[in-house]
Coordinates of C-alpha atoms and ligand atoms in Angstrom, one line a residue:
M180 CA 20.8 -25.9 -28.9
G181 CA 22.6 -24.7 -32.4
D182 CA 26.3 -24.6 -32.9
G183 CA 26.6 -20.8 -32.8
G184 CA 25.4 -17.6 -34.1
T185 CA 21.9 -16.0 -34.0
E186 CA 19.2 -18.4 -35.0
R187 CA 15.9 -16.6 -35.6
Y188 CA 12.1 -17.5 -35.9
V189 CA 13.0 -21.4 -35.8
R190 CA 9.3 -22.4 -34.4
Q191 CA 6.2 -20.5 -34.5
A192 CA 3.7 -22.2 -32.0
V193 CA 1.7 -18.9 -31.7
P194 CA -1.8 -18.1 -31.5
V195 CA -3.0 -15.9 -34.6
D196 CA -4.6 -12.7 -34.2
P197 CA -4.0 -10.6 -37.7
D198 CA -4.4 -6.9 -36.4
S199 CA -1.7 -7.8 -33.4
D200 CA 0.4 -9.8 -36.0
A201 CA 0.5 -6.8 -38.4
Q202 CA 1.3 -4.3 -35.6
A203 CA 4.2 -6.6 -34.2
A204 CA 5.5 -6.8 -37.9
E205 CA 5.7 -3.2 -38.5
T206 CA 7.3 -2.8 -35.1
V207 CA 9.9 -5.0 -36.0
R208 CA 10.4 -3.7 -39.4
Q209 CA 11.1 -0.3 -37.7
L210 CA 13.1 -1.9 -35.1
R211 CA 15.2 -3.2 -38.2
A212 CA 15.8 0.1 -39.8
L213 CA 17.2 1.8 -36.6
A214 CA 19.7 -1.2 -36.4
T215 CA 20.8 0.4 -40.2
P216 CA 23.6 3.3 -39.9
E217 CA 20.7 5.9 -41.1
G218 CA 18.9 4.2 -38.0
A219 CA 22.0 4.7 -35.7
A220 CA 22.1 8.1 -36.6
A221 CA 18.6 8.8 -36.4
L222 CA 18.6 7.4 -32.8
T223 CA 22.0 9.6 -31.7
R224 CA 20.1 12.7 -33.0
A225 CA 16.9 12.1 -31.2
A226 CA 18.9 11.6 -28.0
A227 CA 20.7 14.8 -28.2
L228 CA 17.5 16.2 -28.7
L229 CA 16.0 14.9 -25.5
D230 CA 19.1 15.6 -23.8
A231 CA 19.1 19.5 -24.8
G232 CA 15.7 19.1 -23.5
A233 CA 13.5 19.6 -26.8
D234 CA 9.7 19.1 -26.2
P235 CA 8.2 16.5 -27.8
V236 CA 6.2 18.5 -30.6
A237 CA 9.6 20.5 -31.2
G238 CA 12.2 17.9 -31.4
L239 CA 9.6 15.3 -33.1
T240 CA 9.5 18.0 -36.0
R241 CA 13.0 18.8 -36.0
L242 CA 14.0 15.2 -36.1
R243 CA 11.5 14.6 -39.0
A244 CA 13.1 17.2 -41.2
E245 CA 16.3 15.7 -40.4
V246 CA 16.1 11.9 -41.0
G247 CA 12.5 11.6 -42.4
A248 CA 9.2 10.7 -41.1
D249 CA 10.2 6.9 -41.3
L250 CA 12.8 6.9 -39.1
A251 CA 11.9 10.2 -36.9
G252 CA 9.0 8.5 -34.8
P253 CA 10.9 5.0 -34.0
A254 CA 14.1 6.9 -33.2
W255 CA 12.1 9.5 -30.8
G256 CA 10.1 6.8 -29.1
I257 CA 13.4 4.2 -28.4
A258 CA 15.4 7.7 -27.3
R259 CA 12.5 8.2 -24.7
Q260 CA 12.5 4.8 -23.5
R261 CA 16.5 5.0 -23.2
L262 CA 16.5 7.7 -21.1
K263 CA 14.3 6.3 -18.8
A264 CA 16.5 3.0 -18.6
R265 CA 19.7 5.5 -17.8
T266 CA 19.3 5.3 -14.1
T267 CA 19.0 1.0 -14.1
F268 CA 21.1 0.3 -17.1
G269 CA 23.9 2.8 -17.2
S270 CA 25.8 3.6 -20.1
D271 CA 24.7 0.1 -21.6
A272 CA 21.0 2.1 -21.6
D273 CA 22.1 3.8 -25.1
R274 CA 22.9 0.8 -26.6
L275 CA 19.8 -1.0 -25.7
L276 CA 16.4 -1.2 -27.3
F277 CA 13.6 -1.4 -25.5
T278 CA 9.8 -0.9 -26.0
S279 CA 7.6 0.8 -23.0
D280 CA 6.2 -2.7 -22.3
T281 CA 9.6 -4.6 -22.0
L282 CA 11.5 -1.6 -20.5
E283 CA 8.2 -1.9 -17.7
Q284 CA 9.2 -5.8 -17.5
A285 CA 12.9 -5.3 -17.5
G286 CA 14.6 -6.3 -14.4
R287 CA 17.5 -4.8 -12.6
P288 CA 20.8 -5.8 -14.2
E289 CA 22.6 -5.8 -10.9
L290 CA 20.0 -8.4 -10.2
A291 CA 19.7 -10.3 -13.3
A292 CA 23.4 -10.6 -12.7
R293 CA 23.3 -11.9 -9.0
R294 CA 20.4 -14.4 -10.2
A295 CA 22.8 -15.5 -13.0
A296 CA 25.7 -16.6 -11.2
R297 CA 23.7 -18.4 -8.7
L298 CA 22.0 -20.1 -11.5
L299 CA 25.2 -21.4 -13.1
A300 CA 27.4 -22.0 -10.0
G301 CA 26.8 -25.7 -10.0
G302 CA 28.2 -26.0 -13.5
A303 CA 25.4 -25.6 -15.9
D304 CA 26.3 -24.1 -19.3
S305 CA 23.0 -23.8 -21.0
V306 CA 20.1 -22.1 -20.0
A307 CA 16.8 -21.3 -21.8
D308 CA 15.3 -17.8 -20.9
L309 CA 11.3 -19.2 -20.9
G310 CA 10.2 -15.2 -22.0
C311 CA 13.0 -13.4 -23.1
A312 CA 11.5 -9.8 -23.5
S313 CA 13.9 -7.4 -24.6
G314 CA 16.9 -9.9 -23.3
T315 CA 17.9 -8.5 -20.5
D316 CA 18.1 -11.8 -18.2
T317 CA 19.8 -13.4 -21.7
I318 CA 22.6 -11.0 -21.7
A319 CA 23.1 -11.3 -17.9
L320 CA 23.1 -15.0 -18.2
A321 CA 25.7 -14.7 -21.5
R322 CA 27.7 -12.4 -19.7
A323 CA 28.1 -14.9 -16.7
G324 CA 29.5 -17.2 -18.9
A325 CA 26.5 -19.5 -20.5
R326 CA 24.9 -20.4 -23.9
V327 CA 21.4 -19.0 -24.0
L328 CA 18.5 -20.1 -26.2
A329 CA 16.2 -16.8 -25.6
V330 CA 12.5 -17.7 -26.3
D331 CA 9.5 -16.2 -26.7
V332 CA 6.2 -16.1 -28.2
D333 CA 6.5 -12.4 -29.2
P334 CA 8.2 -11.1 -32.2
V335 CA 9.0 -7.9 -31.1
A336 CA 10.6 -9.5 -27.9
R337 CA 12.8 -11.7 -30.2
E338 CA 14.1 -8.8 -32.3
L339 CA 14.5 -6.8 -29.7
T340 CA 16.6 -9.8 -28.0
A341 CA 18.5 -10.0 -30.9
L342 CA 19.3 -6.9 -31.7
N343 CA 20.6 -6.0 -28.0
V344 CA 22.7 -9.0 -27.6
E345 CA 24.4 -8.1 -30.9
A346 CA 24.6 -4.4 -29.5
L347 CA 26.1 -5.5 -26.1
G348 CA 28.5 -8.1 -27.7
V349 CA 27.3 -11.4 -26.6
A350 CA 25.7 -12.5 -30.3
D351 CA 27.6 -15.5 -30.3
D352 CA 26.6 -17.5 -27.0
V353 CA 23.1 -16.5 -27.8
W354 CA 20.6 -18.4 -29.8
V355 CA 16.8 -16.5 -30.3
V356 CA 14.1 -18.5 -31.5
A357 CA 10.1 -18.6 -31.3
G358 CA 8.7 -20.8 -29.2
D359 CA 5.9 -21.5 -26.4
A360 CA 7.0 -22.1 -23.5
V361 CA 4.2 -24.1 -22.2
E362 CA 5.0 -26.8 -24.9
L363 CA 8.9 -26.5 -24.1
V364 CA 8.5 -27.3 -20.4
A365 CA 5.5 -29.7 -21.1
A366 CA 7.9 -31.5 -23.4
A367 CA 11.0 -30.9 -20.6
R368 CA 12.9 -34.4 -20.3
G369 CA 16.0 -35.6 -18.2
G370 CA 16.2 -32.5 -16.2
E371 CA 16.4 -30.4 -19.4
V372 CA 14.0 -27.7 -21.5
A373 CA 14.6 -27.1 -25.1
G374 CA 18.3 -29.1 -24.5
C375 CA 19.4 -26.8 -22.0
G376 CA 20.3 -27.8 -18.2
A377 CA 19.1 -25.1 -16.6
A378 CA 15.8 -22.5 -17.0
V379 CA 14.9 -18.8 -16.4
L380 CA 11.2 -18.3 -16.5
D381 CA 9.8 -14.7 -16.2
P382 CA 6.0 -15.2 -16.3
A383 CA 3.9 -12.0 -18.0
R384 CA 2.2 -10.9 -14.7
R385 CA 0.9 -7.4 -16.7
A386 CA -1.9 -7.8 -19.5
G387 CA -3.7 -4.6 -20.7
G388 CA -1.9 -2.4 -18.5
H389 CA -3.2 -4.1 -15.5
R390 CA -1.4 -6.6 -13.0
R391 CA -2.9 -9.9 -13.1
L392 CA -2.7 -11.1 -9.4
D393 CA -4.0 -14.4 -10.4
P394 CA -0.5 -17.1 -10.8
D395 CA -3.4 -19.3 -12.9
R396 CA -3.7 -16.2 -15.4
W397 CA 0.1 -15.3 -16.0
S398 CA 1.7 -16.1 -19.0
P399 CA 3.0 -18.6 -18.8
P400 CA 0.4 -19.6 -16.3
W401 CA 1.5 -21.3 -12.7
S402 CA 1.0 -24.9 -13.8
T403 CA 4.3 -24.3 -16.2
V404 CA 5.8 -22.9 -13.4
A405 CA 5.2 -25.8 -11.1
A406 CA 6.0 -28.0 -14.1
L407 CA 9.3 -26.6 -14.9
L408 CA 10.4 -26.8 -10.9
E409 CA 9.7 -30.1 -10.6
K410 CA 11.2 -31.1 -14.3
V411 CA 14.2 -28.8 -14.6
P412 CA 15.7 -28.9 -10.9
T413 CA 18.2 -25.9 -12.2
S414 CA 15.7 -23.7 -12.6
V415 CA 14.4 -20.1 -11.0
V416 CA 10.8 -18.6 -11.9
K417 CA 10.4 -14.8 -11.2
V418 CA 7.2 -14.6 -9.6
A419 CA 5.0 -11.6 -8.1
P420 CA 6.1 -10.8 -4.7
G421 CA 2.7 -11.3 -3.2
L422 CA 2.8 -15.0 -3.8
D423 CA 1.1 -17.4 -1.4
H424 CA 3.8 -19.1 0.7
D425 CA 1.4 -22.4 0.3
R426 CA 2.2 -22.3 -3.6
V427 CA 5.9 -22.8 -3.1
P428 CA 6.6 -26.6 -3.9
A429 CA 8.3 -28.5 -1.2
G430 CA 12.1 -28.5 -1.9
V431 CA 11.8 -25.0 -3.5
E432 CA 13.3 -22.1 -2.1
A433 CA 11.6 -18.6 -2.2
E434 CA 13.4 -15.7 -2.0
W435 CA 12.4 -12.3 -1.7
V436 CA 14.6 -9.1 -2.8
S437 CA 14.6 -5.5 -1.8
V438 CA 16.1 -2.3 -2.8
G439 CA 15.8 0.9 -1.1
G440 CA 13.1 -0.3 1.2
S441 CA 11.2 -1.6 -1.7
I442 CA 10.7 -5.3 -3.0
V443 CA 12.1 -5.6 -6.5
E444 CA 11.7 -9.2 -7.2
A445 CA 10.5 -12.5 -5.7
L446 CA 12.3 -15.6 -6.7
L447 CA 11.3 -19.5 -6.6
W448 CA 14.9 -21.9 -7.0
G449 CA 14.8 -25.2 -8.2
P450 CA 15.5 -28.1 -5.8
A451 CA 19.2 -28.2 -7.3
V452 CA 19.9 -24.7 -6.4
A453 CA 17.5 -24.1 -3.7
T454 CA 19.6 -24.5 -0.5
T455 CA 17.1 -23.3 2.2
W456 CA 13.5 -22.7 3.0
R457 CA 13.1 -19.1 2.6
R458 CA 15.7 -16.2 1.9
A459 CA 15.0 -12.6 2.4
A460 CA 17.9 -10.1 0.6
L461 CA 18.3 -6.7 1.3
V462 CA 20.5 -4.2 -1.5
R463 CA 21.7 -1.2 0.4
N464 CA 24.6 0.9 -1.2
G465 CA 25.6 -2.2 -3.2
V466 CA 25.9 -4.3 -0.1
V467 CA 23.6 -7.6 0.0
H468 CA 22.2 -8.8 3.6
E469 CA 21.2 -12.0 3.6
L470 CA 19.0 -13.8 6.0
T471 CA 17.7 -17.5 5.4
A472 CA 15.7 -20.1 7.4
D473 CA 15.9 -23.7 6.4
A474 CA 12.0 -24.0 8.4
D475 CA 9.5 -21.8 9.3
P476 CA 10.2 -19.9 12.2
G477 CA 6.7 -19.3 13.5
H478 CA 5.6 -15.5 14.4
A479 CA 7.2 -12.8 16.4
A480 CA 5.4 -12.6 20.1
T481 CA 3.5 -10.0 21.1
G482 CA 3.8 -7.2 23.3
P483 CA 3.4 -3.5 24.6
V484 CA 4.9 -0.7 22.8
R485 CA 8.3 0.2 24.4
G486 CA 10.9 2.9 23.8
W487 CA 11.3 2.1 20.2
L488 CA 9.3 1.1 17.2
H489 CA 10.9 -0.7 14.6
E490 CA 9.4 -0.4 10.7
P491 CA 10.7 -4.0 9.1
D492 CA 12.1 -4.4 5.8
P493 CA 9.4 -5.8 3.1
A494 CA 11.6 -8.4 2.2
L495 CA 11.8 -9.6 5.7
I496 CA 8.2 -9.3 6.1
R497 CA 7.0 -11.1 2.8
S498 CA 9.6 -14.2 3.4
G499 CA 8.3 -15.1 7.1
L500 CA 11.7 -14.4 8.7
M501 CA 10.4 -11.1 10.7
S502 CA 10.4 -13.4 14.2
L503 CA 14.4 -14.1 13.3
V504 CA 15.3 -10.3 13.4
A505 CA 12.8 -9.7 16.3
A506 CA 14.6 -12.4 18.4
D507 CA 18.0 -10.8 17.7
L508 CA 16.5 -7.2 18.6
G509 CA 14.5 -8.3 21.9
A510 CA 11.5 -6.9 20.3
T511 CA 8.2 -7.9 20.0
L512 CA 4.8 -6.8 17.7
V513 CA 2.9 -4.4 18.7
D514 CA -0.2 -6.3 17.3
G515 CA -0.2 -9.7 15.7
T516 CA -1.5 -8.8 12.8
I517 CA 0.5 -5.8 12.1
A518 CA 4.4 -5.9 10.9
Y519 CA 5.7 -3.3 13.5
L520 CA 8.1 -4.4 16.5
S521 CA 8.9 -2.4 19.4
S522 CA 11.9 -2.9 21.8
D523 CA 13.6 -0.9 24.7
G524 CA 16.2 0.1 22.6
P525 CA 17.7 1.0 18.9
A526 CA 18.5 -1.1 16.3
D527 CA 21.7 -1.6 14.4
S528 CA 20.2 -3.9 11.8
P529 CA 19.6 -3.6 8.0
W530 CA 16.4 -5.2 8.4
V531 CA 14.6 -2.1 10.4
S532 CA 14.1 1.7 10.4
S533 CA 13.8 2.6 14.1
Y534 CA 11.9 5.3 15.6
R535 CA 12.1 6.8 18.9
V536 CA 8.5 6.2 20.5
D537 CA 7.7 10.0 22.5
E538 CA 3.9 9.6 22.9
V539 CA 1.3 7.0 22.5
L540 CA -2.4 8.0 22.6
P541 CA -5.2 6.7 20.9
F542 CA -6.2 7.7 17.4
N543 CA -8.2 10.8 17.8
L544 CA -7.6 14.0 15.2
K545 CA -8.2 16.9 17.7
K546 CA -6.3 15.1 20.4
L547 CA -3.3 14.6 18.6
R548 CA -3.3 18.2 17.1
A549 CA -3.6 19.4 20.7
L550 CA -0.4 17.4 21.7
L551 CA 1.8 18.3 18.4
R552 CA 0.8 22.2 19.4
A553 CA 1.9 21.7 22.9
R554 CA 5.2 20.3 21.9
G555 CA 5.9 22.9 19.3
V556 CA 5.3 20.7 16.1
G557 CA 4.4 22.0 12.8
R558 CA 5.3 19.5 10.5
V559 CA 5.3 15.7 10.5
V560 CA 5.7 12.7 8.3
V561 CA 2.9 10.2 8.6
K562 CA 3.3 6.5 8.3
K563 CA 0.7 3.8 8.5
R564 CA 0.1 0.3 9.0
G565 CA -3.6 -1.3 9.4
S566 CA -5.2 2.0 9.3
P567 CA -7.3 3.3 6.5
I568 CA -6.0 7.1 6.8
E569 CA -4.2 9.0 4.0
P570 CA -0.7 9.5 5.0
E571 CA -0.5 13.0 2.8
Q572 CA -3.8 14.1 3.9
L573 CA -3.2 13.9 7.6
A574 CA 0.5 15.1 7.5
R575 CA -1.4 18.4 5.8
Q576 CA -4.3 18.5 8.2
L577 CA -1.4 18.5 11.2
R578 CA 0.6 21.2 9.5
T579 CA 1.2 24.2 11.0
D580 CA 3.9 27.2 11.7
A581 CA 5.7 25.5 14.6
R582 CA 9.1 24.9 13.9
G583 CA 9.3 21.2 15.3
T584 CA 9.2 18.0 13.4
A585 CA 8.1 14.5 13.7
T586 CA 6.8 11.0 12.7
V587 CA 3.1 10.3 13.0
V588 CA 2.7 6.5 13.1
V589 CA -1.0 5.5 12.8
T590 CA -1.6 1.9 13.4
R591 CA -3.3 -0.7 15.7
V592 CA -1.9 -1.7 18.8
A593 CA -3.1 -4.8 20.8
G594 CA -6.4 -4.2 18.3
A595 CA -7.0 -0.5 19.1
P596 CA -6.2 2.2 16.4
T597 CA -3.4 3.9 18.2
V598 CA -1.0 7.3 17.4
L599 CA 2.5 6.7 18.3
V600 CA 4.6 9.8 17.9
C601 CA 8.0 9.4 17.2
D602 CA 11.2 11.1 16.9
V603 CA 9.7 14.5 18.1
T604 CA 12.5 17.8 17.5
A605 CA 11.6 21.1 18.8
Ligands
SAM2020 C1 7.9 -10.4 -17.6 S1 8.5 -10.7 -19.4 C2 10.1 -11.2 -19.4 C3 11.3 -10.0 -18.7 C4 12.5 -10.7 -18.9 N1 12.9 -11.5 -18.3 C5 13.4 -9.2 -18.7 O1 14.0 -9.4 -17.8 O2 13.2 -8.4 -19.5 C6 7.6 -12.4 -20.1 C7 8.1 -12.6 -21.5 O3 7.3 -13.6 -21.7 C8 6.7 -13.7 -22.7 N2 5.5 -14.8 -23.0 C9 4.3 -15.0 -22.3 N3 4.0 -16.0 -22.4 C10 4.9 -17.0 -23.2 C11 4.8 -18.1 -23.8 N4 3.7 -19.1 -23.3 N5 5.9 -18.8 -24.0 C12 7.1 -18.0 -24.4 N6 7.2 -16.6 -24.0 C13 5.8 -16.1 -23.2 C14 6.1 -12.4 -23.3 O4 6.1 -12.2 -24.5 C15 7.2 -11.5 -22.3 O5 8.2 -10.9 -23.5

C-alpha cells in the first residue's frame, strides 16, 4: 500500500463503454460539485425542504431558484437517499453520499463493524475492500483500525468512497484505487492481495434491477470468490443467502445473519478466520445470539403435531443447524420437507417464534370458515409454508365481524395439506 492520503485512479483495468463512461463522468462531476461549500449548502437546503415535507416538483423548483439548476438536481437526489439512509446509518447518513444503487448495495453499519472486528482480530492491519461501492465496509474497516485499499471498477463508486471516508474523518487510512478484483485476486501471492494481508469481497449480485441467482454471474464471479478464499486465508466474502451449501469450500466457515426475522447477510470466512463449520447469528434488541456446529448435525426427526408449533428463524434454517435447536426443545418437524417444529410445551429460545396449537384440520376453506365462526374468530393472521395460498387473500376471505383473533398456519403435515389454528382469543 502507499504511504498515506487518498490515491485515486491508479489503475484503470475496466472495459470501456462510451455511453456509461460519459454518464459516470457526469455523475462524478456532480458529486465533486456537491463537495464544494456551495454544494454543501445546496444539500443542507434540499434536506430542509424534504424534512419540511415539500413535494418533489415544488421542492425541486424552489431549490433550483435558490441554488441554481446545476446543483439543485444532484443535491435533491442525494438528500433523498440520505433520508432513506437515516434509519440504517443514523447521524452518519447526513454526512454520507449515496446513489440509489450504492445505498441498495450497502450493508448495515453495525454488521459491517462486527465483520471488520472479526476479520482484524488475528492481527491483520491492512485490508483490500474489493468492490467498495459507497465505502460502507471501507469505513467500518478503517474505524476498526485497519489501513484499507478500497478498490472498485466503477468511477462513481470510487468517488463516493473517497468523499465518504473524507466526510467521516478516516481518509488518512484509506487509499481509493481503480482496479479489477478478478485480476487482483488472480495475482494474489503469499496470503496477500494487492499488498494487503486481509480482504473483504462483496460481489455485485444484481444487474439491471434483477438479482443474479447464479454465483457464476456475480461480479466478480464465483471463480474469484473461491480463489480469494483459497489464496488469502484472512478474508471474508458476502454471498447470497440462498447459496448452495455444496459450494462452500472445505475449511471455510459459512455464516447466516438475521435481523428482525429476515436474513440480512450470508458470509464465507476464509480458513484463517474460520472457527467452525456453520454459524447462525441472530440480532435481537442489539444482542447477537450465535449458534455453531463443527460438523453437519443432520436433519431433525419428524413427528406429529403436538401442543405447540415453532417457526424457526431463517438464519437457523439456512445454516442447516435446525436439528440442534429441535433437540434442545424436544421438538420434531411436522413434515420432513417443511421448516416447522412442534413440541409439547412453549419454547424459551431466541431461535423460534412459538404458537399454541388449538385446532388441526385438513386444508378445506369451508370447514376452516365454519370452525372460525364456531370459535368466534373474525380476524386472522395467515402464515404459510409449503402451500401455494396467498396469505393476505386468505386472511381477507376469513374476515368477519366476530371479535376473536387467531393465527392460521397453512402447511403440510406428513405430506398432507393441513391448517393449524393457533393462539385463538375469543
Ligand atoms: C455489492 S457492492 C459492494 C457494497 C459494499 N461492500 C458496501 O457495503 O457498500 C459491489 C461493488 O463491486 C464492484 N465490482 C463489481 N465487479 C468488480 C470487479 N471485477 N472489480 C472491482 N469491483 C467490482 C461494483 O462496482 C460495486 O460497487
